[in-house]
PDB file of C-alpha atoms in Angstrom:
ATOM      1  CA  UNK A   1      31.394  18.186 -18.238  1.00  0.00           C
ATOM      2  CA  UNK A   2      28.097  16.554 -19.189  1.00  0.00           C
ATOM      3  CA  UNK A   3      25.594  16.288 -16.340  1.00  0.00           C
ATOM      4  CA  UNK A   4      23.416  13.242 -15.831  1.00  0.00           C
ATOM      5  CA  UNK A   5      19.812  13.627 -16.972  1.00  0.00           C
ATOM      6  CA  UNK A   6      17.041  12.392 -14.661  1.00  0.00           C
ATOM      7  CA  UNK A   7      14.009  11.186 -16.622  1.00  0.00           C
ATOM      8  CA  UNK A   8      10.797  11.563 -14.611  1.00  0.00           C
ATOM      9  CA  UNK A   9       7.108  12.247 -14.798  1.00  0.00           C
ATOM     10  CA  UNK A  10       5.647  15.645 -13.931  1.00  0.00           C
ATOM     11  CA  UNK A  11       4.200  14.104 -10.753  1.00  0.00           C
ATOM     12  CA  UNK A  12       7.614  12.733  -9.807  1.00  0.00           C
ATOM     13  CA  UNK A  13       9.261  16.128 -10.234  1.00  0.00           C
ATOM     14  CA  UNK A  14       6.549  17.793  -8.148  1.00  0.00           C
ATOM     15  CA  UNK A  15       7.071  15.203  -5.397  1.00  0.00           C
ATOM     16  CA  UNK A  16      10.825  15.925  -5.348  1.00  0.00           C
ATOM     17  CA  UNK A  17      10.135  19.678  -5.235  1.00  0.00           C
ATOM     18  CA  UNK A  18       7.804  19.175  -2.247  1.00  0.00           C
ATOM     19  CA  UNK A  19      10.413  17.088  -0.428  1.00  0.00           C
ATOM     20  CA  UNK A  20      13.052  19.758  -1.119  1.00  0.00           C
ATOM     21  CA  UNK A  21      10.787  22.512   0.203  1.00  0.00           C
ATOM     22  CA  UNK A  22      10.026  20.480   3.350  1.00  0.00           C
ATOM     23  CA  UNK A  23      13.737  19.867   4.000  1.00  0.00           C
ATOM     24  CA  UNK A  24      14.664  23.523   3.487  1.00  0.00           C
ATOM     25  CA  UNK A  25      11.812  25.150   5.400  1.00  0.00           C
ATOM     26  CA  UNK A  26      11.014  22.676   8.177  1.00  0.00           C
ATOM     27  CA  UNK A  27      13.720  20.072   8.699  1.00  0.00           C
ATOM     28  CA  UNK A  28      16.664  22.503   8.609  1.00  0.00           C
ATOM     29  CA  UNK A  29      15.065  24.628  11.346  1.00  0.00           C
ATOM     30  CA  UNK A  30      14.317  21.598  13.514  1.00  0.00           C
ATOM     31  CA  UNK A  31      17.928  20.409  13.280  1.00  0.00           C
ATOM     32  CA  UNK A  32      19.346  23.853  14.065  1.00  0.00           C
ATOM     33  CA  UNK A  33      17.146  23.945  17.165  1.00  0.00           C
ATOM     34  CA  UNK A  34      18.356  20.463  18.205  1.00  0.00           C
ATOM     35  CA  UNK A  35      21.973  21.590  17.801  1.00  0.00           C
ATOM     36  CA  UNK A  36      21.336  24.681  19.960  1.00  0.00           C
ATOM     37  CA  UNK A  37      19.754  22.573  22.708  1.00  0.00           C
ATOM     38  CA  UNK A  38      22.556  20.000  22.556  1.00  0.00           C
ATOM     39  CA  UNK A  39      25.199  22.747  22.801  1.00  0.00           C
ATOM     40  CA  UNK A  40      23.587  23.968  26.002  1.00  0.00           C
ATOM     41  CA  UNK A  41      24.416  20.602  27.618  1.00  0.00           C
ATOM     42  CA  UNK A  42      28.077  21.602  27.745  1.00  0.00           C
ATOM     43  CA  UNK A  43      31.110  19.548  26.678  1.00  0.00           C
ATOM     44  CA  UNK A  44      30.642  18.806  22.969  1.00  0.00           C
ATOM     45  CA  UNK A  45      33.319  16.089  22.854  1.00  0.00           C
ATOM     46  CA  UNK A  46      31.107  13.645  24.779  1.00  0.00           C
ATOM     47  CA  UNK A  47      27.714  14.975  23.764  1.00  0.00           C
ATOM     48  CA  UNK A  48      25.801  12.273  21.854  1.00  0.00           C
ATOM     49  CA  UNK A  49      22.785  14.553  21.240  1.00  0.00           C
ATOM     50  CA  UNK A  50      25.073  17.072  19.536  1.00  0.00           C
ATOM     51  CA  UNK A  51      26.773  14.378  17.422  1.00  0.00           C
ATOM     52  CA  UNK A  52      23.411  12.909  16.415  1.00  0.00           C
ATOM     53  CA  UNK A  53      22.054  16.330  15.392  1.00  0.00           C
ATOM     54  CA  UNK A  54      25.218  17.133  13.396  1.00  0.00           C
ATOM     55  CA  UNK A  55      24.997  13.742  11.616  1.00  0.00           C
ATOM     56  CA  UNK A  56      21.360  14.392  10.742  1.00  0.00           C
ATOM     57  CA  UNK A  57      22.276  17.882   9.521  1.00  0.00           C
ATOM     58  CA  UNK A  58      24.930  16.425   7.207  1.00  0.00           C
ATOM     59  CA  UNK A  59      22.427  13.882   5.856  1.00  0.00           C
ATOM     60  CA  UNK A  60      19.749  16.529   5.221  1.00  0.00           C
ATOM     61  CA  UNK A  61      22.187  18.909   3.519  1.00  0.00           C
ATOM     62  CA  UNK A  62      23.381  16.043   1.290  1.00  0.00           C
ATOM     63  CA  UNK A  63      19.789  15.156   0.397  1.00  0.00           C
ATOM     64  CA  UNK A  64      19.040  18.818  -0.405  1.00  0.00           C
ATOM     65  CA  UNK A  65      22.014  18.926  -2.777  1.00  0.00           C
ATOM     66  CA  UNK A  66      20.923  15.666  -4.426  1.00  0.00           C
ATOM     67  CA  UNK A  67      17.335  16.868  -4.870  1.00  0.00           C
ATOM     68  CA  UNK A  68      18.443  20.217  -6.298  1.00  0.00           C
ATOM     69  CA  UNK A  69      20.613  18.405  -8.852  1.00  0.00           C
ATOM     70  CA  UNK A  70      17.834  15.972  -9.813  1.00  0.00           C
ATOM     71  CA  UNK A  71      15.325  18.800 -10.237  1.00  0.00           C
ATOM     72  CA  UNK A  72      17.772  20.976 -12.193  1.00  0.00           C
ATOM     73  CA  UNK A  73      18.554  18.158 -14.640  1.00  0.00           C
ATOM     74  CA  UNK A  74      15.048  16.631 -14.742  1.00  0.00           C
ATOM     75  CA  UNK A  75      13.856  15.491 -18.145  1.00  0.00           C
ATOM     76  CA  UNK A  76      10.072  15.312 -18.184  1.00  0.00           C
ATOM     77  CA  UNK A  77       8.799  12.209 -19.975  1.00  0.00           C
ATOM     78  CA  UNK A  78       6.639  12.950 -22.996  1.00  0.00           C
ATOM     79  CA  UNK A  79       4.858   9.973 -24.529  1.00  0.00           C
ATOM     80  CA  UNK A  80       3.057  11.914 -27.279  1.00  0.00           C
ATOM     81  CA  UNK A  81       5.129  10.304 -30.046  1.00  0.00           C
ATOM     82  CA  UNK A  82       4.869   6.774 -28.620  1.00  0.00           C
ATOM     83  CA  UNK A  83       2.221   4.251 -29.730  1.00  0.00           C
ATOM     84  CA  UNK A  84      -0.523   3.586 -27.174  1.00  0.00           C
ATOM     85  CA  UNK A  85       0.395  -0.113 -26.979  1.00  0.00           C
ATOM     86  CA  UNK A  86       4.171   0.429 -26.727  1.00  0.00           C
ATOM     87  CA  UNK A  87       6.001   0.174 -23.398  1.00  0.00           C
ATOM     88  CA  UNK A  88       7.895   3.346 -22.451  1.00  0.00           C
ATOM     89  CA  UNK A  89       8.893   5.399 -19.434  1.00  0.00           C
ATOM     90  CA  UNK A  90       5.828   6.829 -17.703  1.00  0.00           C
ATOM     91  CA  UNK A  91       3.547   3.965 -18.748  1.00  0.00           C
ATOM     92  CA  UNK A  92       2.199   1.029 -16.782  1.00  0.00           C
ATOM     93  CA  UNK A  93       2.803  -2.416 -18.233  1.00  0.00           C
ATOM     94  CA  UNK A  94       0.945  -5.595 -17.333  1.00  0.00           C
ATOM     95  CA  UNK A  95       2.557  -8.919 -18.250  1.00  0.00           C
ATOM     96  CA  UNK A  96       2.163 -12.603 -17.519  1.00  0.00           C
ATOM     97  CA  UNK A  97       5.064 -14.806 -16.599  1.00  0.00           C
ATOM     98  CA  UNK A  98       5.123 -17.854 -18.825  1.00  0.00           C
ATOM     99  CA  UNK A  99       4.319 -20.697 -18.493  1.00  0.00           C
ATOM    100  CA  UNK A 100       2.480 -20.260 -15.147  1.00  0.00           C
ATOM    101  CA  UNK A 101       0.620 -17.104 -16.319  1.00  0.00           C
ATOM    102  CA  UNK A 102       1.218 -15.194 -13.050  1.00  0.00           C
ATOM    103  CA  UNK A 103       0.291 -11.565 -13.787  1.00  0.00           C
ATOM    104  CA  UNK A 104       2.464  -8.625 -12.718  1.00  0.00           C
ATOM    105  CA  UNK A 105       2.002  -4.881 -13.176  1.00  0.00           C
ATOM    106  CA  UNK A 106       4.654  -2.150 -13.022  1.00  0.00           C
ATOM    107  CA  UNK A 107       4.870   1.513 -13.867  1.00  0.00           C
ATOM    108  CA  UNK A 108       8.179   2.372 -15.509  1.00  0.00           C
ATOM    109  CA  UNK A 109       9.634   5.603 -14.148  1.00  0.00           C
ATOM    110  CA  UNK A 110      12.992   7.345 -13.986  1.00  0.00           C
ATOM    111  CA  UNK A 111      15.414   6.202 -11.299  1.00  0.00           C
ATOM    112  CA  UNK A 112      14.596   9.278  -9.181  1.00  0.00           C
ATOM    113  CA  UNK A 113      10.981   8.092  -8.795  1.00  0.00           C
ATOM    114  CA  UNK A 114      11.537   4.342  -8.474  1.00  0.00           C
ATOM    115  CA  UNK A 115       9.704   2.652  -5.604  1.00  0.00           C
ATOM    116  CA  UNK A 116       9.423  -1.103  -6.219  1.00  0.00           C
ATOM    117  CA  UNK A 117       7.174  -1.591  -3.175  1.00  0.00           C
ATOM    118  CA  UNK A 118       4.500   0.587  -4.813  1.00  0.00           C
ATOM    119  CA  UNK A 119       4.960  -0.944  -8.268  1.00  0.00           C
ATOM    120  CA  UNK A 120       7.213   1.771  -9.734  1.00  0.00           C
ATOM    121  CA  UNK A 121      10.397   0.390 -11.288  1.00  0.00           C
ATOM    122  CA  UNK A 122      13.374   2.297 -12.648  1.00  0.00           C
ATOM    123  CA  UNK A 123      13.902   2.537 -16.378  1.00  0.00           C
ATOM    124  CA  UNK A 124      17.439   1.264 -15.592  1.00  0.00           C
ATOM    125  CA  UNK A 125      16.162  -2.005 -14.052  1.00  0.00           C
ATOM    126  CA  UNK A 126      16.577  -5.276 -15.995  1.00  0.00           C
ATOM    127  CA  UNK A 127      12.787  -5.701 -16.279  1.00  0.00           C
ATOM    128  CA  UNK A 128      12.216  -2.191 -17.669  1.00  0.00           C
ATOM    129  CA  UNK A 129      15.215  -2.423 -20.001  1.00  0.00           C
ATOM    130  CA  UNK A 130      13.812  -5.601 -21.527  1.00  0.00           C
ATOM    131  CA  UNK A 131      10.247  -4.263 -21.862  1.00  0.00           C
ATOM    132  CA  UNK A 132      10.816  -0.714 -23.177  1.00  0.00           C
ATOM    133  CA  UNK A 133       9.957  -0.515 -26.861  1.00  0.00           C
ATOM    134  CA  UNK A 134       7.937  -3.750 -26.837  1.00  0.00           C
ATOM    135  CA  UNK A 135       4.194  -3.915 -27.553  1.00  0.00           C
ATOM    136  CA  UNK A 136       1.089  -5.752 -26.368  1.00  0.00           C
ATOM    137  CA  UNK A 137       1.244  -9.515 -27.128  1.00  0.00           C
ATOM    138  CA  UNK A 138       5.059  -9.467 -27.485  1.00  0.00           C
ATOM    139  CA  UNK A 139       6.881 -12.267 -25.675  1.00  0.00           C
ATOM    140  CA  UNK A 140      10.045 -11.031 -23.994  1.00  0.00           C
ATOM    141  CA  UNK A 141      12.888 -12.781 -22.202  1.00  0.00           C
ATOM    142  CA  UNK A 142      13.991 -10.794 -19.165  1.00  0.00           C
ATOM    143  CA  UNK A 143      17.440 -11.479 -17.725  1.00  0.00           C
ATOM    144  CA  UNK A 144      17.400 -10.996 -13.954  1.00  0.00           C
ATOM    145  CA  UNK A 145      19.907 -11.867 -11.235  1.00  0.00           C
ATOM    146  CA  UNK A 146      17.638 -14.822 -10.383  1.00  0.00           C
ATOM    147  CA  UNK A 147      17.740 -16.124 -13.964  1.00  0.00           C
ATOM    148  CA  UNK A 148      15.876 -15.556 -17.197  1.00  0.00           C
ATOM    149  CA  UNK A 149      12.108 -15.338 -17.287  1.00  0.00           C
ATOM    150  CA  UNK A 150       9.785 -15.346 -20.280  1.00  0.00           C
ATOM    151  CA  UNK A 151       6.838 -12.949 -20.162  1.00  0.00           C
ATOM    152  CA  UNK A 152       3.994 -11.931 -22.446  1.00  0.00           C
ATOM    153  CA  UNK A 153       2.838  -8.298 -22.411  1.00  0.00           C
ATOM    154  CA  UNK A 154      -0.950  -8.191 -21.966  1.00  0.00           C
ATOM    155  CA  UNK A 155      -1.618  -4.471 -21.479  1.00  0.00           C
ATOM    156  CA  UNK A 156       0.055  -1.060 -21.622  1.00  0.00           C
ATOM    157  CA  UNK A 157      -1.626   1.907 -19.944  1.00  0.00           C
TER     158      UNK A 157
END
């Protein structure tokens, strides 16, 4: 069975490793303590504190498993063989929407690191898919759920 590969930057992998360590060393202990306290309240069948702690435990254990898998199958992005002005994973691209020339800037990262609210978009997103491999001054049509948009790449960092 072939496992999924998770492309990411070194910083992204380190962030996942920190989250994993926090969950294993701190969060697990806090939840175990909450379960102990909730058990002391007696009847578990009607104990909402116990149910809440068990639900949180299941969520944390699932997240630990997910993080371990992502870290194990991480593929660190290496842009050494990519031209400086070519869009690729790990680079920041600045483009203008045409014709109104509204400028946007995104860093293209692996799906494990994506955070659109901080300007990091997944390499699987429609915008990244359309831009990867393009160069400065290229005009690109991006198909999005809201319709097509024409952009011009103005910078790649």
